[in-house]
């Protein structure tokens, strides 16, 4: 064996001498359809690889494996620069079957088909071959003695060259080496140390490659995951809530002070994160719609996974209640309006009156008068309005509606004539209330204190949407007043179609909610405010908000439109996305521009099961 072959064997694997393959062709992918927003993304090239047939090899190869082929930038004699490819399709091919025609004599066809069955059980390379389709990762791998360097960009691979499979240690190093230091974990090349227990290991799961052998963990940077937003997309039953609860659990265990707010319209997370809520070392609070007096009532209002419907969890619920971690939301109090609130109301009026020219003229005049006031009085938009301003606003608004002959029974005229009514909100007195009841302002104060996990389990859509509007607006306003990026706060929107619907279909509170959350996602990363979006129908969402996400977890999406939207929005090849249709619950495609060890590389993973964290020795069911 030459020195080069020995070095290559250190980085690559031939699956115990089973894999012997060559690059047969590099084909330019040409679009046949007209490009559109939801056309989907396709890689520029598709590579065809032909491998010698071995029966065992078909059970070892799988989509998502990474291949390396020497390219034209490699020096002639050392050959240490490789183009990286990802397998998108695998299929065996039989010479006899390929040559069989439907016009052949029928008994002859059946005889050939029947004889091929016994051939598949052999390793006859003269009769059979394995065909592999792969797409470029747009990275080059450069080997330097014991080191590896990854250079972004596509280099044309040499057709006819030998194809290698990246080995386990190379995959581990490629995806995880940069991240292990962030978690204070040591790098071990001889043995990959990992654990599915959330407290012991910050991994999200294992990479599907080689998972039947020694598993390779997959890590992400929680700091970048939170700050630059992430999304979880899968059809019903794909395991969205399971994955999300495990990510949140690990963020709390493996970051210093990151805080999480869950807008839990489905009432799932008090159960899925019960081990975290019962943990005395993590300050947390569950806010429900109505007061919860005892464990029986608590159990009735939270959603329980099917496998736990008959399990007795009263001891844990009692523990959560005894620690005072359950409260209820108190409605009816509004925060004092700000100049930004007034301008947002004016924008909404413009949307509603988009087809009424006279009304738009009046609205534009009102907006200019508000801006003139803020400029003349040197006030910032985030400041609370004054009584003097409200008197001024009502006078100018009514003058504008009269000037442009706005219909007196219109919503705009009603708005213009009621601005002084907002004075009541400037002098609200604090009402006596139960210590377990919380207003929006008090929930914001919890986040500004020691509370790290706040779960708003409220099923009434209008209530939880208003909470999302008020809390995201206030937290962003607070961070803007005094520049601050720590501690990071993650806002989680499960069933995201309720919070960020498409702009063209949103009306009323839905329009306000989707606009405010879009603002949070656009501006929040500057101030340490992150967002998580989880849904089963991505097609219903605000695409402007989706484009702010930098990390994506994609499960099965049966509808082609959803897959095309994911492909076009996040530049993931459609051929790779098709593989997600075969995923079992808990299997995901992960891609990130910033949080994974390799930027914008699709990774197939099997996520750890959140339910295993609930089934601990301390649980009554064990």
XYZ file of C-alpha atoms in Angstrom:
622
model
C 0.000 0.000 0.000
C 1.418 3.445 -0.987
C 1.631 6.360 1.454
C -1.212 8.083 -0.409
C -3.472 5.014 -0.131
C -2.697 4.710 3.584
C -3.588 8.362 4.108
C -6.801 8.023 2.116
C -7.822 4.980 4.141
C -7.488 7.131 7.249
C -10.146 9.536 5.937
C -12.313 7.297 3.753
C -13.936 3.882 3.971
C -14.575 1.155 1.418
C -17.016 -0.647 3.761
C -14.645 -3.561 4.368
C -13.528 -3.791 0.707
C -17.110 -3.865 -0.557
C -17.222 -0.438 -2.202
C -15.400 -0.079 -5.512
C -16.830 2.747 -7.591
C -15.976 5.234 -10.325
C -17.444 8.554 -11.413
C -19.186 7.816 -14.726
C -20.618 11.226 -15.681
C -21.259 14.786 -14.558
C -24.516 16.055 -16.048
C -25.699 19.650 -16.187
C -29.208 19.935 -14.729
C -31.467 21.972 -16.961
C -34.817 23.300 -15.819
C -37.786 22.508 -18.030
C -40.336 24.553 -16.094
C -40.591 28.344 -15.889
C -38.879 29.696 -12.808
C -41.243 30.898 -10.076
C -41.202 31.539 -6.328
C -42.297 27.974 -5.559
C -40.593 26.157 -8.433
C -38.053 24.569 -6.097
C -34.290 24.518 -6.122
C -32.178 22.083 -8.141
C -28.425 21.586 -7.979
C -26.482 22.798 -11.006
C -24.966 19.348 -11.638
C -25.898 15.726 -11.033
C -23.108 13.148 -10.809
C -23.546 9.514 -11.862
C -21.484 6.929 -10.007
C -21.190 3.241 -10.971
C -20.201 0.753 -8.245
C -19.280 -2.918 -8.474
C -22.227 -5.003 -7.295
C -22.082 -6.842 -3.973
C -25.227 -8.003 -2.264
C -24.141 -6.816 1.213
C -23.270 -3.407 -0.185
C -26.899 -2.669 -1.030
C -27.725 -2.976 2.665
C -24.908 -0.624 3.682
C -25.338 2.206 1.193
C -27.999 4.839 1.870
C -29.072 8.269 0.685
C -27.290 11.055 2.484
C -23.877 9.393 2.534
C -21.026 11.659 1.459
C -18.689 10.790 -1.402
C -15.354 12.280 -2.452
C -13.878 12.386 -5.968
C -10.502 13.837 -6.957
C -11.004 17.059 -8.942
C -9.102 19.183 -11.426
C -7.569 21.383 -8.731
C -5.782 18.371 -7.267
C -2.085 18.217 -8.059
C -1.146 15.439 -10.435
C 0.960 13.357 -8.062
C -0.546 13.856 -4.597
C -4.280 13.935 -5.473
C -5.345 15.330 -2.101
C -8.131 17.673 -3.216
C -11.606 16.195 -3.624
C -15.055 17.364 -4.659
C -17.684 16.343 -2.091
C -20.984 14.794 -3.219
C -24.109 13.665 -1.374
C -25.943 10.514 -2.469
C -29.519 11.276 -3.542
C -30.530 7.939 -5.159
C -29.278 4.355 -5.123
C -30.424 1.438 -7.265
C -29.099 -1.956 -8.403
C -29.097 -2.745 -12.106
C -29.204 -6.158 -13.792
C -27.771 -6.456 -17.324
C -30.355 -9.013 -18.385
C -33.311 -7.026 -17.069
C -32.083 -3.804 -18.606
C -31.930 -5.417 -22.006
C -35.381 -6.935 -21.654
C -37.997 -5.395 -23.927
C -41.763 -5.404 -23.475
C -42.017 -6.623 -27.060
C -39.972 -9.767 -26.322
C -41.580 -13.183 -26.320
C -43.555 -13.404 -23.029
C -42.184 -16.742 -21.760
C -38.688 -15.386 -22.450
C -39.441 -12.296 -20.360
C -40.655 -14.374 -17.414
C -37.644 -16.674 -17.603
C -35.172 -13.776 -17.501
C -37.030 -12.110 -14.594
C -37.181 -15.379 -12.644
C -33.482 -16.107 -13.160
C -32.517 -12.624 -11.929
C -33.784 -13.459 -8.420
C -30.958 -15.905 -7.790
C -28.457 -13.492 -9.376
C -29.190 -10.815 -6.765
C -27.953 -13.205 -4.064
C -24.529 -13.481 -5.710
C -21.689 -11.004 -6.147
C -21.627 -11.358 -9.915
C -20.056 -8.102 -11.107
C -20.323 -9.197 -14.739
C -24.109 -9.212 -14.641
C -25.005 -6.562 -12.077
C -23.992 -3.053 -11.057
C -25.065 -0.421 -8.530
C -26.076 2.937 -9.968
C -25.714 5.973 -7.684
C -26.901 9.548 -8.266
C -25.236 12.272 -6.210
C -25.339 16.057 -6.065
C -22.405 18.362 -5.258
C -22.198 19.815 -1.745
C -20.330 22.823 -3.167
C -17.361 22.076 -0.942
C -13.853 20.792 -1.680
C -12.050 18.592 0.831
C -8.290 19.172 1.058
C -6.257 16.608 3.004
C -3.152 17.889 4.798
C -1.385 15.063 6.674
C -3.703 14.561 9.693
C -5.679 17.741 9.056
C -8.682 18.481 6.849
C -9.671 21.745 5.197
C -13.006 22.501 3.585
C -13.161 25.146 0.848
C -16.566 26.422 -0.254
C -17.318 26.303 -3.967
C -17.768 23.732 -6.718
C -14.784 22.237 -8.555
C -15.450 19.961 -11.518
C -14.548 16.374 -10.548
C -12.486 14.154 -12.830
C -14.750 11.749 -14.713
C -13.515 8.170 -14.396
C -11.778 8.757 -11.057
C -12.274 6.460 -8.108
C -15.072 7.445 -5.713
C -14.568 7.246 -1.946
C -17.043 7.216 0.934
C -16.168 9.557 3.802
C -15.378 7.517 6.914
C -16.998 7.816 10.330
C -14.176 9.826 11.887
C -14.074 12.171 8.901
C -17.837 12.758 9.138
C -17.588 13.324 12.894
C -14.705 15.744 12.441
C -16.416 17.527 9.553
C -19.691 18.208 11.357
C -18.672 18.380 15.018
C -15.027 19.344 15.613
C -15.710 23.090 15.525
C -18.658 22.732 17.911
C -17.225 20.370 20.530
C -15.057 23.145 21.956
C -18.146 25.311 22.557
C -19.547 22.625 24.841
C -16.240 21.861 26.565
C -16.177 18.352 25.077
C -12.967 16.598 24.082
C -12.245 15.304 20.605
C -11.659 11.568 20.425
C -10.786 10.064 17.067
C -10.411 6.447 18.161
C -13.709 6.327 20.017
C -16.707 8.615 19.599
C -18.148 9.211 23.057
C -21.805 10.169 23.079
C -24.989 9.736 25.111
C -28.692 10.130 24.407
C -29.269 11.574 27.908
C -29.949 15.306 27.599
C -28.054 16.357 30.722
C -24.929 14.432 29.763
C -24.641 15.297 26.079
C -25.839 18.372 24.138
C -26.245 16.375 20.920
C -29.572 16.521 19.048
C -29.366 12.922 17.866
C -27.194 10.802 15.614
C -26.287 11.053 11.928
C -28.059 8.391 9.854
C -24.800 7.350 8.200
C -23.259 4.368 10.026
C -25.976 4.491 12.699
C -26.174 0.694 12.723
C -22.496 0.628 13.764
C -20.967 3.039 16.275
C -23.264 6.111 16.106
C -22.006 9.563 15.146
C -23.619 12.363 17.199
C -24.804 15.600 15.624
C -24.320 18.929 17.390
C -25.396 22.491 16.665
C -24.311 25.774 18.192
C -27.178 26.718 20.501
C -26.048 30.345 20.618
C -26.288 30.666 16.822
C -29.357 28.423 16.580
C -31.276 30.776 18.877
C -29.924 34.093 17.692
C -30.409 33.437 13.980
C -33.780 31.657 14.264
C -34.786 28.146 13.206
C -37.768 26.286 11.815
C -39.227 22.779 12.186
C -41.457 21.569 9.335
C -43.180 18.197 9.140
C -46.585 16.659 8.498
C -48.718 15.394 11.387
C -47.037 12.483 13.159
C -43.512 13.399 12.068
C -42.417 14.247 15.613
C -42.279 18.081 15.573
C -43.199 18.520 19.222
C -40.887 15.678 20.267
C -37.918 17.228 18.456
C -38.707 20.760 19.615
C -39.042 19.776 23.274
C -35.682 17.986 23.139
C -33.992 21.002 21.537
C -35.450 23.297 24.214
C -34.393 20.908 26.983
C -30.808 20.848 25.740
C -30.682 24.624 25.311
C -31.641 25.015 28.966
C -29.175 22.370 30.184
C -26.199 23.374 28.033
C -26.310 27.171 27.874
C -25.547 29.510 30.723
C -28.582 31.782 30.791
C -30.608 31.463 27.554
C -34.325 32.008 28.211
C -37.280 30.465 26.376
C -40.885 31.608 25.858
C -43.268 29.003 24.378
C -46.569 30.135 22.859
C -48.254 26.789 23.417
C -51.666 26.959 21.781
C -51.907 23.139 21.743
C -51.212 22.681 25.510
C -48.478 20.060 24.879
C -45.352 21.378 26.532
C -46.249 21.145 30.244
C -46.225 17.391 29.655
C -43.336 17.148 27.183
C -41.081 19.263 29.436
C -42.376 18.037 32.792
C -38.890 16.894 33.856
C -37.601 20.432 33.279
C -40.488 22.094 35.116
C -40.047 19.834 38.141
C -36.295 20.611 38.228
C -35.701 23.064 41.089
C -32.476 24.345 39.529
C -34.320 25.811 36.516
C -36.598 28.771 37.224
C -39.714 28.182 35.156
C -43.378 29.090 34.973
C -46.437 27.608 33.261
C -49.187 30.143 32.518
C -52.639 28.723 31.840
C -55.892 30.342 30.782
C -57.681 29.548 34.057
C -56.370 28.900 37.599
C -55.173 25.352 38.323
C -55.918 24.212 41.862
C -54.802 20.595 41.984
C -52.988 17.856 39.987
C -56.259 16.335 38.745
C -57.311 19.593 37.137
C -53.765 20.113 35.838
C -53.742 16.692 34.157
C -57.105 17.303 32.495
C -56.116 20.512 30.722
C -52.760 19.404 29.263
C -52.399 17.234 26.163
C -50.822 13.823 26.726
C -49.063 11.718 24.035
C -50.840 8.498 23.163
C -48.278 6.282 24.888
C -48.774 8.111 28.205
C -52.562 8.439 28.303
C -52.919 5.861 31.083
C -49.704 6.678 32.940
C -50.005 8.230 36.393
C -47.897 11.410 36.526
C -49.556 13.020 39.540
C -46.354 13.049 41.587
C -44.579 15.201 39.008
C -47.552 17.516 38.584
C -47.736 17.881 42.366
C -44.044 18.732 42.421
C -44.557 21.449 39.811
C -47.538 22.910 41.700
C -45.777 22.792 45.079
C -42.915 24.863 43.668
C -45.382 27.571 42.627
C -44.544 27.143 38.959
C -48.126 27.319 37.674
C -50.018 30.584 37.253
C -52.803 31.981 35.117
C -53.049 34.884 32.718
C -55.030 37.963 33.746
C -56.681 39.696 30.819
C -58.180 43.140 30.603
C -55.151 45.389 31.128
C -53.529 47.204 28.237
C -50.030 48.630 28.212
C -49.869 52.411 27.604
C -49.705 53.098 23.854
C -46.474 54.291 22.260
C -45.861 56.391 19.173
C -44.847 53.181 17.354
C -48.212 51.636 18.314
C -50.022 54.616 16.784
C -47.986 54.363 13.569
C -48.700 50.617 13.366
C -52.432 51.309 13.707
C -52.156 53.821 10.850
C -50.408 51.182 8.701
C -53.228 48.703 9.370
C -55.827 51.318 8.421
C -53.970 51.798 5.130
C -54.087 48.048 4.449
C -57.843 47.883 5.092
C -58.518 50.943 2.882
C -56.052 50.003 0.134
C -58.695 50.458 -2.605
C -60.079 53.778 -1.338
C -57.988 56.648 -2.681
C -59.567 59.397 -0.546
C -59.095 57.379 2.630
C -55.461 56.699 1.743
C -54.879 60.424 1.281
C -56.325 61.103 4.729
C -54.271 58.310 6.296
C -51.081 59.622 4.705
C -51.772 63.106 6.081
C -52.344 61.701 9.594
C -49.097 59.740 9.425
C -47.145 62.850 8.409
C -48.662 64.817 11.296
C -47.562 62.107 13.767
C -44.026 62.153 12.366
C -43.947 65.956 12.566
C -44.894 65.786 16.263
C -42.180 63.250 17.110
C -39.591 65.370 15.298
C -40.618 68.696 16.857
C -40.826 67.263 20.397
C -37.678 65.103 20.078
C -39.390 61.884 21.195
C -38.456 58.339 20.193
C -41.096 56.085 18.700
C -40.824 53.594 21.555
C -41.835 56.248 24.136
C -45.308 56.321 25.671
C -47.596 58.943 24.162
C -48.681 62.002 26.159
C -52.156 63.450 26.756
C -51.137 66.536 24.767
C -50.226 64.331 21.797
C -53.557 62.467 21.927
C -55.475 65.772 21.827
C -53.303 66.861 18.885
C -53.760 63.504 17.104
C -57.545 63.532 17.364
C -57.756 67.124 16.080
C -55.461 66.463 13.107
C -57.069 63.083 12.313
C -60.573 64.588 12.233
C -59.330 67.500 10.114
C -57.871 65.007 7.619
C -61.097 62.966 7.380
C -63.128 66.139 6.804
C -60.643 67.495 4.237
C -60.780 64.331 2.113
C -64.530 63.695 2.633
C -64.113 60.350 4.389
C -67.420 58.583 5.009
C -68.467 59.351 8.611
C -69.480 55.743 9.323
C -66.163 54.292 8.155
C -63.600 52.603 10.397
C -61.129 55.413 9.656
C -63.571 58.114 10.817
C -64.340 56.133 13.975
C -60.631 55.737 14.709
C -59.984 59.454 14.152
C -62.734 60.535 16.573
C -61.723 58.262 19.483
C -58.012 58.958 20.013
C -58.497 60.851 23.282
C -60.122 57.722 24.745
C -56.595 56.296 24.975
C -55.890 58.657 27.868
C -57.480 56.104 30.195
C -54.578 53.739 29.542
C -52.037 56.339 30.645
C -53.279 56.333 34.244
C -54.154 52.720 34.926
C -54.020 51.729 38.556
C -52.668 48.363 39.571
C -55.598 46.214 40.628
C -55.348 43.873 43.561
C -54.840 40.400 42.211
C -54.001 36.858 43.168
C -50.254 36.184 43.425
C -50.657 33.427 40.828
C -52.281 35.741 38.266
C -50.024 37.502 35.757
C -50.555 40.409 33.406
C -48.548 40.899 30.222
C -46.292 43.383 31.991
C -45.607 40.910 34.787
C -44.767 38.174 32.315
C -42.227 40.498 30.724
C -40.784 41.181 34.191
C -40.435 37.420 34.740
C -38.246 37.239 31.638
C -36.195 40.171 32.835
C -35.645 38.322 36.108
C -34.347 34.815 36.795
C -37.070 32.850 34.974
C -35.534 30.803 32.149
C -38.564 28.897 30.840
C -41.977 30.493 30.365
C -44.699 28.316 28.856
C -47.883 30.161 27.844
C -50.332 27.250 27.545
C -53.439 29.094 26.354
C -55.791 27.583 23.789
C -57.880 30.682 23.013
C -56.341 31.952 19.735
C -57.156 35.652 20.220
C -55.658 35.680 23.726
C -52.397 33.927 22.869
C -51.980 35.965 19.679
C -52.386 39.219 21.600
C -49.822 37.942 24.096
C -47.429 37.198 21.232
C -47.957 40.709 19.860
C -47.488 42.456 23.200
C -44.580 40.412 24.546
C -42.483 40.425 21.386
C -43.106 44.151 20.900
C -42.238 45.030 24.499
C -39.112 42.863 24.652
C -37.827 44.298 21.365
C -38.628 47.817 22.585
C -36.791 47.231 25.882
C -33.708 45.920 24.107
C -33.714 48.893 21.736
C -33.947 51.456 24.535
C -30.748 50.156 26.056
C -28.712 48.025 23.633
C -28.536 44.495 25.013
C -27.898 41.053 23.528
C -27.707 38.938 26.693
C -29.289 36.919 27.973
C -30.623 35.498 24.741
C -34.375 34.940 24.607
C -35.972 32.388 22.275
C -39.631 32.891 21.295
C -41.176 29.567 20.223
C -44.244 29.568 17.968
C -45.630 26.050 17.712
C -48.538 25.690 15.274
C -46.970 28.701 13.574
C -49.761 29.040 11.009
C -51.774 30.595 13.857
C -49.155 33.296 14.491
C -47.533 34.130 11.143
C -50.121 33.465 8.415
C -49.464 34.648 4.872
C -49.732 38.436 4.661
C -52.249 38.432 1.811
C -54.715 36.330 3.832
C -54.279 37.897 7.287
C -56.873 40.309 8.665
C -57.396 42.000 12.020
C -55.357 40.542 14.867
C -53.838 37.948 12.496
C -52.365 40.729 10.353
C -50.949 42.506 13.402
C -49.514 39.269 14.800
C -47.777 38.186 11.602
C -46.306 41.678 11.105
C -44.996 41.930 14.675
C -43.394 38.492 14.596
C -41.870 39.255 11.200
C -40.403 42.396 12.781
C -39.029 40.310 15.646
C -37.353 37.912 13.215
C -35.955 40.757 11.101
C -34.547 42.812 13.950
C -34.245 40.440 16.897
C -30.834 38.947 16.067
C -29.252 42.363 16.708
C -30.564 42.297 20.268
C -30.246 38.625 21.231
C -33.910 37.798 20.516
C -34.475 34.632 18.513
C -37.449 32.815 17.061
C -38.501 29.226 16.414
C -41.257 28.417 13.920
C -42.851 24.943 13.902
C -45.696 23.915 11.585
C -47.122 21.148 9.409
C -48.233 23.430 6.535
C -45.435 25.764 5.516
C -47.478 26.943 2.526
C -49.791 28.911 4.845
C -46.979 30.976 6.403
C -45.611 34.470 5.905
C -42.717 33.874 3.481
C -41.008 37.117 4.540
C -40.760 35.673 8.044
C -39.563 32.287 6.759
C -36.692 33.909 4.909
C -35.259 35.128 8.213
C -34.652 31.537 9.413
C -31.059 30.305 9.212
C -31.545 26.693 10.371
C -34.180 24.201 9.236
C -35.338 20.782 10.411
C -37.425 19.130 7.675
C -39.469 15.958 8.111
C -42.015 14.319 5.784
C -44.015 16.877 3.776
C -46.410 14.898 1.537
C -47.725 17.912 -0.390
C -45.477 18.824 -3.362
C -46.237 22.526 -2.920
C -44.824 22.471 0.644
C -41.651 20.707 -0.505
C -41.213 23.146 -3.402
C -41.602 26.090 -1.037
C -39.022 24.631 1.366
C -36.680 23.939 -1.550
C -36.940 27.436 -3.024
C -36.921 29.300 0.312
C -33.973 27.443 1.833
C -32.096 26.381 -1.362
C -32.295 22.646 -0.604
C -32.193 20.385 -3.657
C -35.557 18.814 -4.454
C -33.929 15.433 -4.956
C -32.685 15.523 -1.356
C -36.085 16.657 -0.058
C -37.813 13.726 -1.788
C -35.905 11.417 0.574
C -37.788 12.901 3.538
C -40.968 11.183 2.319
C -39.410 7.873 3.427
C -38.577 9.117 6.927
C -39.971 7.394 9.984
C -41.062 9.589 12.935
C -37.980 11.127 14.515
C -35.882 11.260 11.323
C -35.004 14.698 9.980
C -33.096 16.562 7.329
C -31.079 19.361 8.966
C -29.509 22.254 7.101
C -28.118 25.497 8.484
C -26.333 28.562 7.207
C -24.669 29.155 10.558
C -25.400 26.706 13.415
C -23.963 23.394 12.127
C -20.320 22.457 11.649
C -20.701 22.752 7.851
C -22.703 25.613 6.399
C -25.706 24.852 4.203
C -25.045 21.108 3.940
C -28.137 18.847 4.239
C -27.630 16.246 6.988
C -29.904 13.236 7.575
C -30.282 12.578 11.315
C -32.241 10.444 13.742
C -33.251 12.693 16.646
C -33.158 11.555 20.239
C -36.560 10.695 21.701
C -37.915 13.282 24.132
C -40.129 10.681 25.774
C -37.053 8.836 27.060
C -36.292 11.906 29.192
C -39.739 11.645 30.773
C -39.364 7.924 31.455
C -36.720 8.300 34.163
C -36.305 6.150 37.300
C -37.955 8.930 39.280
C -41.101 8.692 37.180
C -44.061 6.874 38.715
C -44.379 4.674 35.629
C -40.925 3.221 36.243
